[in-house]
Amino acid sequence: MSSNFNISALVQDLEPVKPLRPRVPLLVSALLTVVAVTVVIWSQGMRADLLAGKPDEMFLIRAGVLLLLGGATAHSVTSMASPAVGRSQNGWQMALAAAALFPLAAIIVATTEDVGPAFTAMDSGMRCMGYSLVGGLATAVPMIFWLRKGAPTSPERAGWLTGLASGGLGAFAYNIHCPFNNVVYIGLWYSLALIICAVLGRIIVPRLIRW
């Protein structure tokens, strides 16, 4: 048996690989979020307080939390395509904790106030979920393509986070129209929209990004 080992023969066909740049899918997702906002305004209209230039405080908090949740989680998703030792991908946890304050506050308020309007506004609630799902589907596409180009070590976790990120961005888009400021309504319908998106992400995304 020959003891010669030709290293050159092993590496002669290798080609340099361009590093993955997470800003690309993040920018595409941001652009698609803007498109989703435009579609919501065109089809449903903008909130009256926004048109008047005097946004309600609850709207500002809701919009900020949804945008923070969608953006932070999307960043974690794109980072999962290039796993590395020492790189933190846990920024989404703080954003999710902030978002969880809405359903928690809704539960507390529901024990002391009339929650009828939150449940009777079924049409608006269903639109909230519908637009969040459609907008979320659009913003999830670049994240899924990015994950397919990379090497996520946990497809299941990537699925959860992709669904959560896209759901947050989709819900943010509908939020521009949503006329309700009631915390019980927000805690119920927006939470349902995010949960459905996260579950769909867990079911669908891992099948699309496995090697």
PDB file of C-alpha atoms in Angstrom:
ATOM      1  CA  MET A   1       0.000   0.000   0.000  1.00  0.00           C
ATOM      2  CA  SER A   2       1.404   3.386  -0.966  1.00  0.00           C
ATOM      3  CA  SER A   3       2.082   5.822   1.846  1.00  0.00           C
ATOM      4  CA  ASN A   4       1.982   8.846  -0.447  1.00  0.00           C
ATOM      5  CA  PHE A   5      -0.805  11.262   0.363  1.00  0.00           C
ATOM      6  CA  ASN A   6      -1.464  13.923  -2.273  1.00  0.00           C
ATOM      7  CA  ILE A   7      -3.095  16.896  -0.547  1.00  0.00           C
ATOM      8  CA  SER A   8      -3.094  18.927  -3.742  1.00  0.00           C
ATOM      9  CA  ALA A   9      -5.373  16.386  -5.389  1.00  0.00           C
ATOM     10  CA  LEU A  10      -7.919  16.819  -2.594  1.00  0.00           C
ATOM     11  CA  VAL A  11      -8.122  20.578  -2.747  1.00  0.00           C
ATOM     12  CA  GLN A  12      -7.627  21.309  -6.418  1.00  0.00           C
ATOM     13  CA  ASP A  13     -11.387  21.425  -7.109  1.00  0.00           C
ATOM     14  CA  LEU A  14     -12.269  23.572  -4.116  1.00  0.00           C
ATOM     15  CA  GLU A  15     -13.647  27.044  -4.751  1.00  0.00           C
ATOM     16  CA  PRO A  16     -13.986  29.954  -2.313  1.00  0.00           C
ATOM     17  CA  VAL A  17     -17.463  30.430  -0.873  1.00  0.00           C
ATOM     18  CA  LYS A  18     -18.939  33.867  -0.405  1.00  0.00           C
ATOM     19  CA  PRO A  19     -19.815  34.555   3.248  1.00  0.00           C
ATOM     20  CA  LEU A  20     -23.501  34.798   4.035  1.00  0.00           C
ATOM     21  CA  ARG A  21     -24.595  38.340   4.803  1.00  0.00           C
ATOM     22  CA  PRO A  22     -27.711  38.383   7.025  1.00  0.00           C
ATOM     23  CA  ARG A  23     -28.541  41.962   6.048  1.00  0.00           C
ATOM     24  CA  VAL A  24     -29.763  40.764   2.634  1.00  0.00           C
ATOM     25  CA  PRO A  25     -32.806  38.737   3.819  1.00  0.00           C
ATOM     26  CA  LEU A  26     -33.459  41.290   6.561  1.00  0.00           C
ATOM     27  CA  LEU A  27     -33.666  44.096   4.021  1.00  0.00           C
ATOM     28  CA  VAL A  28     -35.910  42.014   1.759  1.00  0.00           C
ATOM     29  CA  SER A  29     -38.191  41.159   4.683  1.00  0.00           C
ATOM     30  CA  ALA A  30     -38.297  44.841   5.651  1.00  0.00           C
ATOM     31  CA  LEU A  31     -39.230  45.783   2.080  1.00  0.00           C
ATOM     32  CA  LEU A  32     -41.976  43.150   2.014  1.00  0.00           C
ATOM     33  CA  THR A  33     -43.271  44.498   5.330  1.00  0.00           C
ATOM     34  CA  VAL A  34     -43.553  47.936   3.740  1.00  0.00           C
ATOM     35  CA  VAL A  35     -45.422  46.351   0.827  1.00  0.00           C
ATOM     36  CA  ALA A  36     -47.765  44.607   3.291  1.00  0.00           C
ATOM     37  CA  VAL A  37     -48.417  47.924   5.070  1.00  0.00           C
ATOM     38  CA  THR A  38     -49.201  49.527   1.718  1.00  0.00           C
ATOM     39  CA  VAL A  39     -51.648  46.747   0.844  1.00  0.00           C
ATOM     40  CA  VAL A  40     -53.387  47.106   4.222  1.00  0.00           C
ATOM     41  CA  ILE A  41     -53.745  50.863   3.812  1.00  0.00           C
ATOM     42  CA  TRP A  42     -54.997  50.465   0.241  1.00  0.00           C
ATOM     43  CA  SER A  43     -57.528  47.752   1.057  1.00  0.00           C
ATOM     44  CA  GLN A  44     -58.585  48.625   4.621  1.00  0.00           C
ATOM     45  CA  GLY A  45     -57.517  52.209   5.201  1.00  0.00           C
ATOM     46  CA  MET A  46     -55.353  53.803   7.860  1.00  0.00           C
ATOM     47  CA  ARG A  47     -56.308  54.388  11.471  1.00  0.00           C
ATOM     48  CA  ALA A  48     -58.104  57.678  12.032  1.00  0.00           C
ATOM     49  CA  ASP A  49     -55.632  58.850  14.665  1.00  0.00           C
ATOM     50  CA  LEU A  50     -52.729  58.275  12.281  1.00  0.00           C
ATOM     51  CA  LEU A  51     -54.488  60.229   9.556  1.00  0.00           C
ATOM     52  CA  ALA A  52     -54.995  63.043  12.062  1.00  0.00           C
ATOM     53  CA  GLY A  53     -51.325  62.934  13.040  1.00  0.00           C
ATOM     54  CA  LYS A  54     -52.178  62.116  16.671  1.00  0.00           C
ATOM     55  CA  PRO A  55     -51.456  58.400  17.207  1.00  0.00           C
ATOM     56  CA  ASP A  56     -52.904  56.807  20.321  1.00  0.00           C
ATOM     57  CA  GLU A  57     -50.426  55.750  22.999  1.00  0.00           C
ATOM     58  CA  MET A  58     -51.598  52.134  22.895  1.00  0.00           C
ATOM     59  CA  PHE A  59     -51.071  52.047  19.135  1.00  0.00           C
ATOM     60  CA  LEU A  60     -47.502  53.274  19.531  1.00  0.00           C
ATOM     61  CA  ILE A  61     -46.747  50.642  22.167  1.00  0.00           C
ATOM     62  CA  ARG A  62     -48.352  47.858  20.121  1.00  0.00           C
ATOM     63  CA  ALA A  63     -46.596  48.894  16.917  1.00  0.00           C
ATOM     64  CA  GLY A  64     -43.245  49.149  18.684  1.00  0.00           C
ATOM     65  CA  VAL A  65     -43.547  45.749  20.348  1.00  0.00           C
ATOM     66  CA  LEU A  66     -44.627  44.015  17.121  1.00  0.00           C
ATOM     67  CA  LEU A  67     -41.831  45.625  15.130  1.00  0.00           C
ATOM     68  CA  LEU A  68     -39.300  44.778  17.836  1.00  0.00           C
ATOM     69  CA  LEU A  69     -40.522  41.195  18.002  1.00  0.00           C
ATOM     70  CA  GLY A  70     -40.497  40.734  14.229  1.00  0.00           C
ATOM     71  CA  GLY A  71     -37.130  42.418  13.715  1.00  0.00           C
ATOM     72  CA  ALA A  72     -35.261  40.807  16.603  1.00  0.00           C
ATOM     73  CA  THR A  73     -36.598  37.343  15.781  1.00  0.00           C
ATOM     74  CA  ALA A  74     -35.854  37.760  12.060  1.00  0.00           C
ATOM     75  CA  HIS A  75     -32.269  38.670  12.962  1.00  0.00           C
ATOM     76  CA  SER A  76     -31.996  35.497  15.044  1.00  0.00           C
ATOM     77  CA  VAL A  77     -33.399  33.445  12.160  1.00  0.00           C
ATOM     78  CA  THR A  78     -30.903  34.768   9.629  1.00  0.00           C
ATOM     79  CA  SER A  79     -28.064  34.266  12.124  1.00  0.00           C
ATOM     80  CA  MET A  80     -29.047  30.597  12.429  1.00  0.00           C
ATOM     81  CA  ALA A  81     -28.009  30.091   8.797  1.00  0.00           C
ATOM     82  CA  SER A  82     -24.385  30.608   9.863  1.00  0.00           C
ATOM     83  CA  PRO A  83     -24.003  29.057  13.330  1.00  0.00           C
ATOM     84  CA  ALA A  84     -20.850  30.058  15.197  1.00  0.00           C
ATOM     85  CA  VAL A  85     -19.430  29.570  18.684  1.00  0.00           C
ATOM     86  CA  GLY A  86     -19.989  32.584  20.902  1.00  0.00           C
ATOM     87  CA  ARG A  87     -22.569  34.241  18.652  1.00  0.00           C
ATOM     88  CA  SER A  88     -25.714  35.171  20.529  1.00  0.00           C
ATOM     89  CA  GLN A  89     -29.041  34.471  18.846  1.00  0.00           C
ATOM     90  CA  ASN A  90     -31.209  35.135  21.862  1.00  0.00           C
ATOM     91  CA  GLY A  91     -32.297  38.724  21.296  1.00  0.00           C
ATOM     92  CA  TRP A  92     -35.729  37.424  20.323  1.00  0.00           C
ATOM     93  CA  GLN A  93     -36.315  36.193  23.866  1.00  0.00           C
ATOM     94  CA  MET A  94     -36.453  39.705  25.322  1.00  0.00           C
ATOM     95  CA  ALA A  95     -38.727  40.836  22.496  1.00  0.00           C
ATOM     96  CA  LEU A  96     -41.040  37.873  23.093  1.00  0.00           C
ATOM     97  CA  ALA A  97     -41.101  38.637  26.823  1.00  0.00           C
ATOM     98  CA  ALA A  98     -42.179  42.198  26.022  1.00  0.00           C
ATOM     99  CA  ALA A  99     -44.889  40.937  23.649  1.00  0.00           C
ATOM    100  CA  ALA A 100     -46.126  38.504  26.314  1.00  0.00           C
ATOM    101  CA  LEU A 101     -47.110  41.484  28.462  1.00  0.00           C
ATOM    102  CA  PHE A 102     -50.148  42.026  26.222  1.00  0.00           C
ATOM    103  CA  PRO A 103     -51.864  38.668  26.831  1.00  0.00           C
ATOM    104  CA  LEU A 104     -50.839  38.857  30.501  1.00  0.00           C
ATOM    105  CA  ALA A 105     -52.366  42.316  30.831  1.00  0.00           C
ATOM    106  CA  ALA A 106     -55.451  41.094  28.938  1.00  0.00           C
ATOM    107  CA  ILE A 107     -55.974  38.305  31.453  1.00  0.00           C
ATOM    108  CA  ILE A 108     -55.666  40.720  34.378  1.00  0.00           C
ATOM    109  CA  VAL A 109     -58.005  43.286  32.831  1.00  0.00           C
ATOM    110  CA  ALA A 110     -60.513  40.592  31.861  1.00  0.00           C
ATOM    111  CA  THR A 111     -61.031  39.790  35.534  1.00  0.00           C
ATOM    112  CA  THR A 112     -62.047  43.337  36.375  1.00  0.00           C
ATOM    113  CA  GLU A 113     -63.681  44.837  33.286  1.00  0.00           C
ATOM    114  CA  ASP A 114     -66.259  44.034  30.615  1.00  0.00           C
ATOM    115  CA  VAL A 115     -64.474  42.091  27.851  1.00  0.00           C
ATOM    116  CA  GLY A 116     -67.475  41.889  25.558  1.00  0.00           C
ATOM    117  CA  PRO A 117     -66.111  44.224  22.841  1.00  0.00           C
ATOM    118  CA  ALA A 118     -62.992  42.097  22.403  1.00  0.00           C
ATOM    119  CA  PHE A 119     -65.087  39.024  21.636  1.00  0.00           C
ATOM    120  CA  THR A 120     -67.887  40.691  19.682  1.00  0.00           C
ATOM    121  CA  ALA A 121     -65.407  42.298  17.252  1.00  0.00           C
ATOM    122  CA  MET A 122     -65.099  38.943  15.514  1.00  0.00           C
ATOM    123  CA  ASP A 123     -64.897  40.359  11.985  1.00  0.00           C
ATOM    124  CA  SER A 124     -61.999  42.628  12.852  1.00  0.00           C
ATOM    125  CA  GLY A 125     -60.274  39.864  14.786  1.00  0.00           C
ATOM    126  CA  MET A 126     -60.485  37.474  11.849  1.00  0.00           C
ATOM    127  CA  ARG A 127     -59.123  40.166   9.537  1.00  0.00           C
ATOM    128  CA  CYS A 128     -56.292  40.696  11.983  1.00  0.00           C
ATOM    129  CA  MET A 129     -55.353  37.025  11.785  1.00  0.00           C
ATOM    130  CA  GLY A 130     -55.916  36.828   8.028  1.00  0.00           C
ATOM    131  CA  TYR A 131     -53.751  39.817   7.147  1.00  0.00           C
ATOM    132  CA  SER A 132     -51.117  38.776   9.678  1.00  0.00           C
ATOM    133  CA  LEU A 133     -50.915  35.324   8.087  1.00  0.00           C
ATOM    134  CA  VAL A 134     -50.719  36.634   4.516  1.00  0.00           C
ATOM    135  CA  GLY A 135     -48.218  39.348   5.398  1.00  0.00           C
ATOM    136  CA  GLY A 136     -46.264  36.873   7.492  1.00  0.00           C
ATOM    137  CA  LEU A 137     -46.121  34.401   4.616  1.00  0.00           C
ATOM    138  CA  ALA A 138     -44.613  37.067   2.366  1.00  0.00           C
ATOM    139  CA  THR A 139     -41.969  38.164   4.872  1.00  0.00           C
ATOM    140  CA  ALA A 140     -41.075  34.527   5.676  1.00  0.00           C
ATOM    141  CA  VAL A 141     -40.006  33.747   2.088  1.00  0.00           C
ATOM    142  CA  PRO A 142     -36.578  35.464   2.180  1.00  0.00           C
ATOM    143  CA  MET A 143     -35.859  33.995   5.619  1.00  0.00           C
ATOM    144  CA  ILE A 144     -36.619  30.480   4.383  1.00  0.00           C
ATOM    145  CA  PHE A 145     -34.429  30.913   1.309  1.00  0.00           C
ATOM    146  CA  TRP A 146     -31.643  32.175   3.543  1.00  0.00           C
ATOM    147  CA  LEU A 147     -31.926  29.191   5.858  1.00  0.00           C
ATOM    148  CA  ARG A 148     -31.766  26.880   2.842  1.00  0.00           C
ATOM    149  CA  LYS A 149     -28.487  28.494   1.795  1.00  0.00           C
ATOM    150  CA  GLY A 150     -26.996  28.076   5.264  1.00  0.00           C
ATOM    151  CA  ALA A 151     -26.651  25.305   7.805  1.00  0.00           C
ATOM    152  CA  PRO A 152     -29.102  25.753  10.696  1.00  0.00           C
ATOM    153  CA  THR A 153     -28.326  23.228  13.410  1.00  0.00           C
ATOM    154  CA  SER A 154     -31.913  23.100  14.679  1.00  0.00           C
ATOM    155  CA  PRO A 155     -34.520  23.142  11.880  1.00  0.00           C
ATOM    156  CA  GLU A 156     -37.342  22.864  14.410  1.00  0.00           C
ATOM    157  CA  ARG A 157     -36.231  25.939  16.323  1.00  0.00           C
ATOM    158  CA  ALA A 158     -35.669  27.762  13.051  1.00  0.00           C
ATOM    159  CA  GLY A 159     -39.273  26.933  12.153  1.00  0.00           C
ATOM    160  CA  TRP A 160     -40.663  28.343  15.389  1.00  0.00           C
ATOM    161  CA  LEU A 161     -38.628  31.539  15.070  1.00  0.00           C
ATOM    162  CA  THR A 162     -39.402  32.027  11.373  1.00  0.00           C
ATOM    163  CA  GLY A 163     -43.121  31.778  12.101  1.00  0.00           C
ATOM    164  CA  LEU A 164     -42.829  34.131  15.066  1.00  0.00           C
ATOM    165  CA  ALA A 165     -40.771  36.685  13.115  1.00  0.00           C
ATOM    166  CA  SER A 166     -43.027  36.672  10.081  1.00  0.00           C
ATOM    167  CA  GLY A 167     -46.132  36.772  12.269  1.00  0.00           C
ATOM    168  CA  GLY A 168     -44.812  39.809  14.113  1.00  0.00           C
ATOM    169  CA  LEU A 169     -44.094  41.656  10.877  1.00  0.00           C
ATOM    170  CA  GLY A 170     -47.442  40.642   9.364  1.00  0.00           C
ATOM    171  CA  ALA A 171     -49.321  41.749  12.483  1.00  0.00           C
ATOM    172  CA  PHE A 172     -47.421  45.035  12.427  1.00  0.00           C
ATOM    173  CA  ALA A 173     -48.709  45.643   8.905  1.00  0.00           C
ATOM    174  CA  TYR A 174     -52.361  45.108   9.906  1.00  0.00           C
ATOM    175  CA  ASN A 175     -51.777  47.145  13.039  1.00  0.00           C
ATOM    176  CA  ILE A 176     -51.604  50.268  10.850  1.00  0.00           C
ATOM    177  CA  HIS A 177     -55.320  49.820  10.143  1.00  0.00           C
ATOM    178  CA  CYS A 178     -56.610  48.151  13.312  1.00  0.00           C
ATOM    179  CA  PRO A 179     -58.868  50.699  15.087  1.00  0.00           C
ATOM    180  CA  PHE A 180     -58.934  48.902  18.443  1.00  0.00           C
ATOM    181  CA  ASN A 181     -56.862  50.034  21.425  1.00  0.00           C
ATOM    182  CA  ASN A 182     -58.461  47.710  23.969  1.00  0.00           C
ATOM    183  CA  VAL A 183     -55.786  45.632  25.689  1.00  0.00           C
ATOM    184  CA  VAL A 184     -58.048  42.562  25.856  1.00  0.00           C
ATOM    185  CA  TYR A 185     -58.651  42.733  22.114  1.00  0.00           C
ATOM    186  CA  ILE A 186     -54.905  43.072  21.489  1.00  0.00           C
ATOM    187  CA  GLY A 187     -54.014  40.296  23.892  1.00  0.00           C
ATOM    188  CA  LEU A 188     -56.570  37.946  22.315  1.00  0.00           C
ATOM    189  CA  TRP A 189     -56.430  38.470  18.554  1.00  0.00           C
ATOM    190  CA  TYR A 190     -52.821  39.498  18.070  1.00  0.00           C
ATOM    191  CA  SER A 191     -51.651  36.681  20.309  1.00  0.00           C
ATOM    192  CA  LEU A 192     -53.721  34.200  18.286  1.00  0.00           C
ATOM    193  CA  ALA A 193     -52.209  35.535  15.057  1.00  0.00           C
ATOM    194  CA  LEU A 194     -48.665  35.130  16.407  1.00  0.00           C
ATOM    195  CA  ILE A 195     -49.348  31.659  17.790  1.00  0.00           C
ATOM    196  CA  ILE A 196     -50.839  30.427  14.509  1.00  0.00           C
ATOM    197  CA  CYS A 197     -47.881  31.810  12.524  1.00  0.00           C
ATOM    198  CA  ALA A 198     -45.393  30.213  14.926  1.00  0.00           C
ATOM    199  CA  VAL A 199     -47.132  26.817  14.717  1.00  0.00           C
ATOM    200  CA  LEU A 200     -47.287  26.961  10.916  1.00  0.00           C
ATOM    201  CA  GLY A 201     -43.604  27.873  10.860  1.00  0.00           C
ATOM    202  CA  ARG A 202     -42.765  24.885  13.047  1.00  0.00           C
ATOM    203  CA  ILE A 203     -44.731  22.548  10.778  1.00  0.00           C
ATOM    204  CA  ILE A 204     -43.663  23.864   7.374  1.00  0.00           C
ATOM    205  CA  VAL A 205     -40.194  25.413   7.629  1.00  0.00           C
ATOM    206  CA  PRO A 206     -38.173  22.374   8.847  1.00  0.00           C
ATOM    207  CA  ARG A 207     -39.353  20.382   5.813  1.00  0.00           C
ATOM    208  CA  LEU A 208     -38.106  23.103   3.498  1.00  0.00           C
ATOM    209  CA  ILE A 209     -34.650  23.666   4.984  1.00  0.00           C
ATOM    210  CA  ARG A 210     -33.425  20.151   5.786  1.00  0.00           C
ATOM    211  CA  TRP A 211     -30.334  19.117   3.887  1.00  0.00           C
TER     212      TRP A 211
END
